[in-house]
Amino acid sequence: MTYNGSYSVIGPNNIAGVTNYFIPIYGEKSDEVMAILYNMDTGGGRVEEQITRDQITWFNSIYRSNVETYGHVPSILAFHIPPIEFSELYDSGNCIGDLNNTIDMLPSVGFMDMILSTPDIHLVTTGHYHENDFCCPSKEQAVLSKVVIVGTELRYHTTRFQDHPTGGKEN
């Protein structure tokens, strides 16, 4: 199934999740890859909510291949359900915005280590928790230049939180 304007990809079928993929982002008038968007399927709906070792192995393999092909380019990692470490990151005091409900633990082994050990990931973006809207620019040397964003409800219609504002915040 495809949708006009959608770049989502199904696959690979030998690891957990449905939409684990990457998209090279090219310069406006160039064949040069300027950035890479990685998407990892954290589950939900009919898919178990998790990040597995197979997904991490897949990511590490694809990342190394992309470095060989495109060199070190800034990268974005996007996924739906944040790991529990994001709640701990918020508690560090480096974040701007709101944590209005608890982040349930996303079952994963090594996911946060994968994020921290990938030098080209400069932005990590996630969603899932409709009442949370925060940004955490990292000030730790180990994650220098990484920014974590937990997004808010961007749709006009929200199913659970009628009184909750939608859209971005000005901080």
PDB file of C-alpha atoms in Angstrom:
ATOM      1  CA  MET A   1       0.000   0.000   0.000  1.00  0.00           C
ATOM      2  CA  THR A   2       1.367   3.414  -0.921  1.00  0.00           C
ATOM      3  CA  TYR A   3       0.131   6.952  -0.500  1.00  0.00           C
ATOM      4  CA  ASN A   4       0.868   9.926  -2.729  1.00  0.00           C
ATOM      5  CA  GLY A   5       3.743  11.883  -1.179  1.00  0.00           C
ATOM      6  CA  SER A   6       4.617   9.154   1.332  1.00  0.00           C
ATOM      7  CA  TYR A   7       8.152   7.868   1.502  1.00  0.00           C
ATOM      8  CA  SER A   8       7.501   5.200   4.123  1.00  0.00           C
ATOM      9  CA  VAL A   9       8.967   1.814   3.334  1.00  0.00           C
ATOM     10  CA  ILE A  10       7.905  -1.608   4.522  1.00  0.00           C
ATOM     11  CA  GLY A  11      10.762  -3.831   5.572  1.00  0.00           C
ATOM     12  CA  PRO A  12      12.984  -5.558   6.068  1.00  0.00           C
ATOM     13  CA  ASN A  13      10.793  -8.555   6.838  1.00  0.00           C
ATOM     14  CA  ASN A  14      13.420 -10.502   8.808  1.00  0.00           C
ATOM     15  CA  ILE A  15      13.367  -8.181  11.850  1.00  0.00           C
ATOM     16  CA  ALA A  16      10.696  -6.925  14.258  1.00  0.00           C
ATOM     17  CA  GLY A  17       8.450  -4.083  13.181  1.00  0.00           C
ATOM     18  CA  VAL A  18       7.006  -3.157   9.823  1.00  0.00           C
ATOM     19  CA  THR A  19       8.683   0.140   8.889  1.00  0.00           C
ATOM     20  CA  ASN A  20      12.411   0.045   9.569  1.00  0.00           C
ATOM     21  CA  TYR A  21      14.065   2.054   6.799  1.00  0.00           C
ATOM     22  CA  PHE A  22      16.270   4.995   5.883  1.00  0.00           C
ATOM     23  CA  ILE A  23      15.897   7.808   3.381  1.00  0.00           C
ATOM     24  CA  PRO A  24      18.913   9.682   1.992  1.00  0.00           C
ATOM     25  CA  ILE A  25      18.222  13.418   1.703  1.00  0.00           C
ATOM     26  CA  TYR A  26      19.932  15.028  -1.278  1.00  0.00           C
ATOM     27  CA  GLY A  27      21.038  18.602  -1.821  1.00  0.00           C
ATOM     28  CA  GLU A  28      18.690  20.870  -3.756  1.00  0.00           C
ATOM     29  CA  LYS A  29      20.679  20.761  -6.984  1.00  0.00           C
ATOM     30  CA  SER A  30      23.080  17.963  -6.278  1.00  0.00           C
ATOM     31  CA  ASP A  31      23.548  14.218  -6.241  1.00  0.00           C
ATOM     32  CA  GLU A  32      25.288  14.566  -2.889  1.00  0.00           C
ATOM     33  CA  VAL A  33      23.573  13.138   0.179  1.00  0.00           C
ATOM     34  CA  MET A  34      23.324  15.936   2.738  1.00  0.00           C
ATOM     35  CA  ALA A  35      21.586  13.986   5.537  1.00  0.00           C
ATOM     36  CA  ILE A  36      19.929  10.659   6.275  1.00  0.00           C
ATOM     37  CA  LEU A  37      16.597  10.032   7.971  1.00  0.00           C
ATOM     38  CA  TYR A  38      16.401   6.689   9.776  1.00  0.00           C
ATOM     39  CA  ASN A  39      13.043   5.321  10.915  1.00  0.00           C
ATOM     40  CA  MET A  40      12.744   2.482  13.399  1.00  0.00           C
ATOM     41  CA  ASP A  41       9.425   0.782  14.108  1.00  0.00           C
ATOM     42  CA  THR A  42       8.758   0.722  17.852  1.00  0.00           C
ATOM     43  CA  GLY A  43       5.446  -1.065  17.395  1.00  0.00           C
ATOM     44  CA  GLY A  44       1.920  -0.237  18.403  1.00  0.00           C
ATOM     45  CA  GLY A  45      -1.445  -1.331  17.137  1.00  0.00           C
ATOM     46  CA  ARG A  46      -1.065  -4.963  16.111  1.00  0.00           C
ATOM     47  CA  VAL A  47       2.740  -4.827  16.341  1.00  0.00           C
ATOM     48  CA  GLU A  48       4.350  -5.525  19.722  1.00  0.00           C
ATOM     49  CA  GLU A  49       5.799  -2.360  21.288  1.00  0.00           C
ATOM     50  CA  GLN A  50       9.535  -2.995  21.399  1.00  0.00           C
ATOM     51  CA  ILE A  51      12.954  -2.452  19.871  1.00  0.00           C
ATOM     52  CA  THR A  52      14.736  -5.764  19.410  1.00  0.00           C
ATOM     53  CA  ARG A  53      18.386  -6.730  19.129  1.00  0.00           C
ATOM     54  CA  ASP A  54      17.694  -7.651  15.477  1.00  0.00           C
ATOM     55  CA  GLN A  55      16.544  -4.090  14.794  1.00  0.00           C
ATOM     56  CA  ILE A  56      19.633  -2.653  16.474  1.00  0.00           C
ATOM     57  CA  THR A  57      21.868  -5.031  14.496  1.00  0.00           C
ATOM     58  CA  TRP A  58      20.043  -3.963  11.304  1.00  0.00           C
ATOM     59  CA  PHE A  59      20.501  -0.280  12.156  1.00  0.00           C
ATOM     60  CA  ASN A  60      24.219  -0.680  12.914  1.00  0.00           C
ATOM     61  CA  SER A  61      24.756  -2.568   9.645  1.00  0.00           C
ATOM     62  CA  ILE A  62      22.816  -0.021   7.555  1.00  0.00           C
ATOM     63  CA  TYR A  63      24.551   2.872   9.309  1.00  0.00           C
ATOM     64  CA  ARG A  64      28.025   1.440   8.572  1.00  0.00           C
ATOM     65  CA  SER A  65      27.028   0.822   4.948  1.00  0.00           C
ATOM     66  CA  ASN A  66      25.744   4.393   4.619  1.00  0.00           C
ATOM     67  CA  VAL A  67      28.974   5.807   6.065  1.00  0.00           C
ATOM     68  CA  GLU A  68      30.936   3.814   3.462  1.00  0.00           C
ATOM     69  CA  THR A  69      28.620   4.991   0.674  1.00  0.00           C
ATOM     70  CA  TYR A  70      27.887   8.613   1.646  1.00  0.00           C
ATOM     71  CA  GLY A  71      30.498   9.446   4.282  1.00  0.00           C
ATOM     72  CA  HIS A  72      29.618  10.957   7.660  1.00  0.00           C
ATOM     73  CA  VAL A  73      26.503  13.076   7.157  1.00  0.00           C
ATOM     74  CA  PRO A  74      24.123  14.497   9.775  1.00  0.00           C
ATOM     75  CA  SER A  75      21.372  12.026  10.570  1.00  0.00           C
ATOM     76  CA  ILE A  76      17.932  12.050  12.132  1.00  0.00           C
ATOM     77  CA  LEU A  77      16.499   9.068  13.991  1.00  0.00           C
ATOM     78  CA  ALA A  78      12.695   8.931  14.163  1.00  0.00           C
ATOM     79  CA  PHE A  79      10.509   6.435  15.983  1.00  0.00           C
ATOM     80  CA  HIS A  80       7.119   6.407  17.652  1.00  0.00           C
ATOM     81  CA  ILE A  81       7.411   5.201  21.265  1.00  0.00           C
ATOM     82  CA  PRO A  82      10.233   6.645  23.399  1.00  0.00           C
ATOM     83  CA  PRO A  83      12.329   4.464  25.722  1.00  0.00           C
ATOM     84  CA  ILE A  84      12.242   4.999  29.495  1.00  0.00           C
ATOM     85  CA  GLU A  85      15.624   6.746  29.286  1.00  0.00           C
ATOM     86  CA  PHE A  86      13.867   9.762  27.756  1.00  0.00           C
ATOM     87  CA  SER A  87      12.009  10.291  31.023  1.00  0.00           C
ATOM     88  CA  GLU A  88      15.361  10.149  32.830  1.00  0.00           C
ATOM     89  CA  LEU A  89      16.793  12.608  30.293  1.00  0.00           C
ATOM     90  CA  TYR A  90      13.922  15.001  31.017  1.00  0.00           C
ATOM     91  CA  ASP A  91      14.651  14.731  34.748  1.00  0.00           C
ATOM     92  CA  SER A  92      18.273  15.803  34.103  1.00  0.00           C
ATOM     93  CA  GLY A  93      17.190  19.460  33.951  1.00  0.00           C
ATOM     94  CA  ASN A  94      18.529  20.077  30.419  1.00  0.00           C
ATOM     95  CA  CYS A  95      15.101  20.042  28.773  1.00  0.00           C
ATOM     96  CA  ILE A  96      12.678  22.730  27.692  1.00  0.00           C
ATOM     97  CA  GLY A  97       8.939  21.997  27.663  1.00  0.00           C
ATOM     98  CA  ASP A  98       6.523  19.741  29.468  1.00  0.00           C
ATOM     99  CA  LEU A  99       6.434  16.156  30.700  1.00  0.00           C
ATOM    100  CA  ASN A 100       2.777  15.762  31.608  1.00  0.00           C
ATOM    101  CA  ASN A 101       2.410  12.018  31.763  1.00  0.00           C
ATOM    102  CA  THR A 102       4.599   9.045  32.518  1.00  0.00           C
ATOM    103  CA  ILE A 103       6.684   7.484  29.775  1.00  0.00           C
ATOM    104  CA  ASP A 104       6.050   3.763  29.939  1.00  0.00           C
ATOM    105  CA  MET A 105       9.105   1.634  29.391  1.00  0.00           C
ATOM    106  CA  LEU A 106       9.614   0.629  25.782  1.00  0.00           C
ATOM    107  CA  PRO A 107      11.112  -2.857  25.953  1.00  0.00           C
ATOM    108  CA  SER A 108      14.539  -2.564  24.377  1.00  0.00           C
ATOM    109  CA  VAL A 109      17.998  -3.858  24.981  1.00  0.00           C
ATOM    110  CA  GLY A 110      20.768  -1.523  23.897  1.00  0.00           C
ATOM    111  CA  PHE A 111      18.564   1.033  22.098  1.00  0.00           C
ATOM    112  CA  MET A 112      19.765   4.062  24.062  1.00  0.00           C
ATOM    113  CA  ASP A 113      23.368   2.833  23.805  1.00  0.00           C
ATOM    114  CA  MET A 114      22.892   2.598  20.022  1.00  0.00           C
ATOM    115  CA  ILE A 115      21.644   6.200  19.915  1.00  0.00           C
ATOM    116  CA  LEU A 116      24.506   7.505  22.055  1.00  0.00           C
ATOM    117  CA  SER A 117      27.195   5.596  20.168  1.00  0.00           C
ATOM    118  CA  THR A 118      26.153   6.736  16.679  1.00  0.00           C
ATOM    119  CA  PRO A 119      28.140   9.925  16.078  1.00  0.00           C
ATOM    120  CA  ASP A 120      26.170  11.163  13.064  1.00  0.00           C
ATOM    121  CA  ILE A 121      22.776  11.186  14.805  1.00  0.00           C
ATOM    122  CA  HIS A 122      22.170  14.816  15.682  1.00  0.00           C
ATOM    123  CA  LEU A 123      18.400  14.715  16.161  1.00  0.00           C
ATOM    124  CA  VAL A 124      16.208  12.073  17.759  1.00  0.00           C
ATOM    125  CA  THR A 125      12.483  12.651  17.402  1.00  0.00           C
ATOM    126  CA  THR A 126       9.594  10.663  18.779  1.00  0.00           C
ATOM    127  CA  GLY A 127       5.969  11.033  19.709  1.00  0.00           C
ATOM    128  CA  HIS A 128       3.316   8.722  21.185  1.00  0.00           C
ATOM    129  CA  TYR A 129       2.629  10.596  24.405  1.00  0.00           C
ATOM    130  CA  HIS A 130       0.164  13.317  23.481  1.00  0.00           C
ATOM    131  CA  GLU A 131       0.583  15.434  26.606  1.00  0.00           C
ATOM    132  CA  ASN A 132       4.382  15.567  26.399  1.00  0.00           C
ATOM    133  CA  ASP A 133       6.144  18.278  24.462  1.00  0.00           C
ATOM    134  CA  PHE A 134       9.803  18.711  25.292  1.00  0.00           C
ATOM    135  CA  CYS A 135      13.195  19.216  23.733  1.00  0.00           C
ATOM    136  CA  CYS A 136      16.446  18.115  25.354  1.00  0.00           C
ATOM    137  CA  PRO A 137      19.614  19.608  23.887  1.00  0.00           C
ATOM    138  CA  SER A 138      22.331  17.406  25.314  1.00  0.00           C
ATOM    139  CA  LYS A 139      25.018  18.986  27.440  1.00  0.00           C
ATOM    140  CA  GLU A 140      26.849  15.757  28.196  1.00  0.00           C
ATOM    141  CA  GLN A 141      30.127  15.160  26.391  1.00  0.00           C
ATOM    142  CA  ALA A 142      29.090  11.600  25.476  1.00  0.00           C
ATOM    143  CA  VAL A 143      26.114  12.889  23.533  1.00  0.00           C
ATOM    144  CA  LEU A 144      27.468  16.243  22.433  1.00  0.00           C
ATOM    145  CA  SER A 145      25.340  17.815  19.714  1.00  0.00           C
ATOM    146  CA  LYS A 146      22.437  15.388  20.058  1.00  0.00           C
ATOM    147  CA  VAL A 147      18.961  16.809  20.527  1.00  0.00           C
ATOM    148  CA  VAL A 148      16.008  14.743  21.694  1.00  0.00           C
ATOM    149  CA  ILE A 149      12.499  15.942  20.901  1.00  0.00           C
ATOM    150  CA  VAL A 150       9.369  14.322  22.272  1.00  0.00           C
ATOM    151  CA  GLY A 151       6.551  15.777  20.205  1.00  0.00           C
ATOM    152  CA  THR A 152       3.110  17.000  20.971  1.00  0.00           C
ATOM    153  CA  GLU A 153      -0.199  16.253  19.300  1.00  0.00           C
ATOM    154  CA  LEU A 154       0.003  17.965  15.924  1.00  0.00           C
ATOM    155  CA  ARG A 155      -3.421  16.970  14.597  1.00  0.00           C
ATOM    156  CA  TYR A 156      -6.447  19.211  14.885  1.00  0.00           C
ATOM    157  CA  HIS A 157      -8.492  16.361  16.358  1.00  0.00           C
ATOM    158  CA  THR A 158      -7.300  14.537  19.466  1.00  0.00           C
ATOM    159  CA  THR A 159      -9.169  11.486  20.603  1.00  0.00           C
ATOM    160  CA  ARG A 160      -8.227  11.385  24.293  1.00  0.00           C
ATOM    161  CA  PHE A 161      -7.393  14.935  25.267  1.00  0.00           C
ATOM    162  CA  GLN A 162     -10.067  17.371  24.092  1.00  0.00           C
ATOM    163  CA  ASP A 163      -8.710  20.165  26.307  1.00  0.00           C
ATOM    164  CA  HIS A 164      -5.065  19.581  25.380  1.00  0.00           C
ATOM    165  CA  PRO A 165      -3.554  22.158  23.002  1.00  0.00           C
ATOM    166  CA  THR A 166      -2.217  20.994  19.657  1.00  0.00           C
ATOM    167  CA  GLY A 167       0.740  22.145  17.614  1.00  0.00           C
ATOM    168  CA  GLY A 168       4.197  23.418  18.511  1.00  0.00           C
ATOM    169  CA  LYS A 169       5.196  25.490  21.502  1.00  0.00           C
ATOM    170  CA  GLU A 170       7.028  28.750  21.791  1.00  0.00           C
ATOM    171  CA  ASN A 171       9.684  28.490  24.517  1.00  0.00           C
TER     172      ASN A 171
END
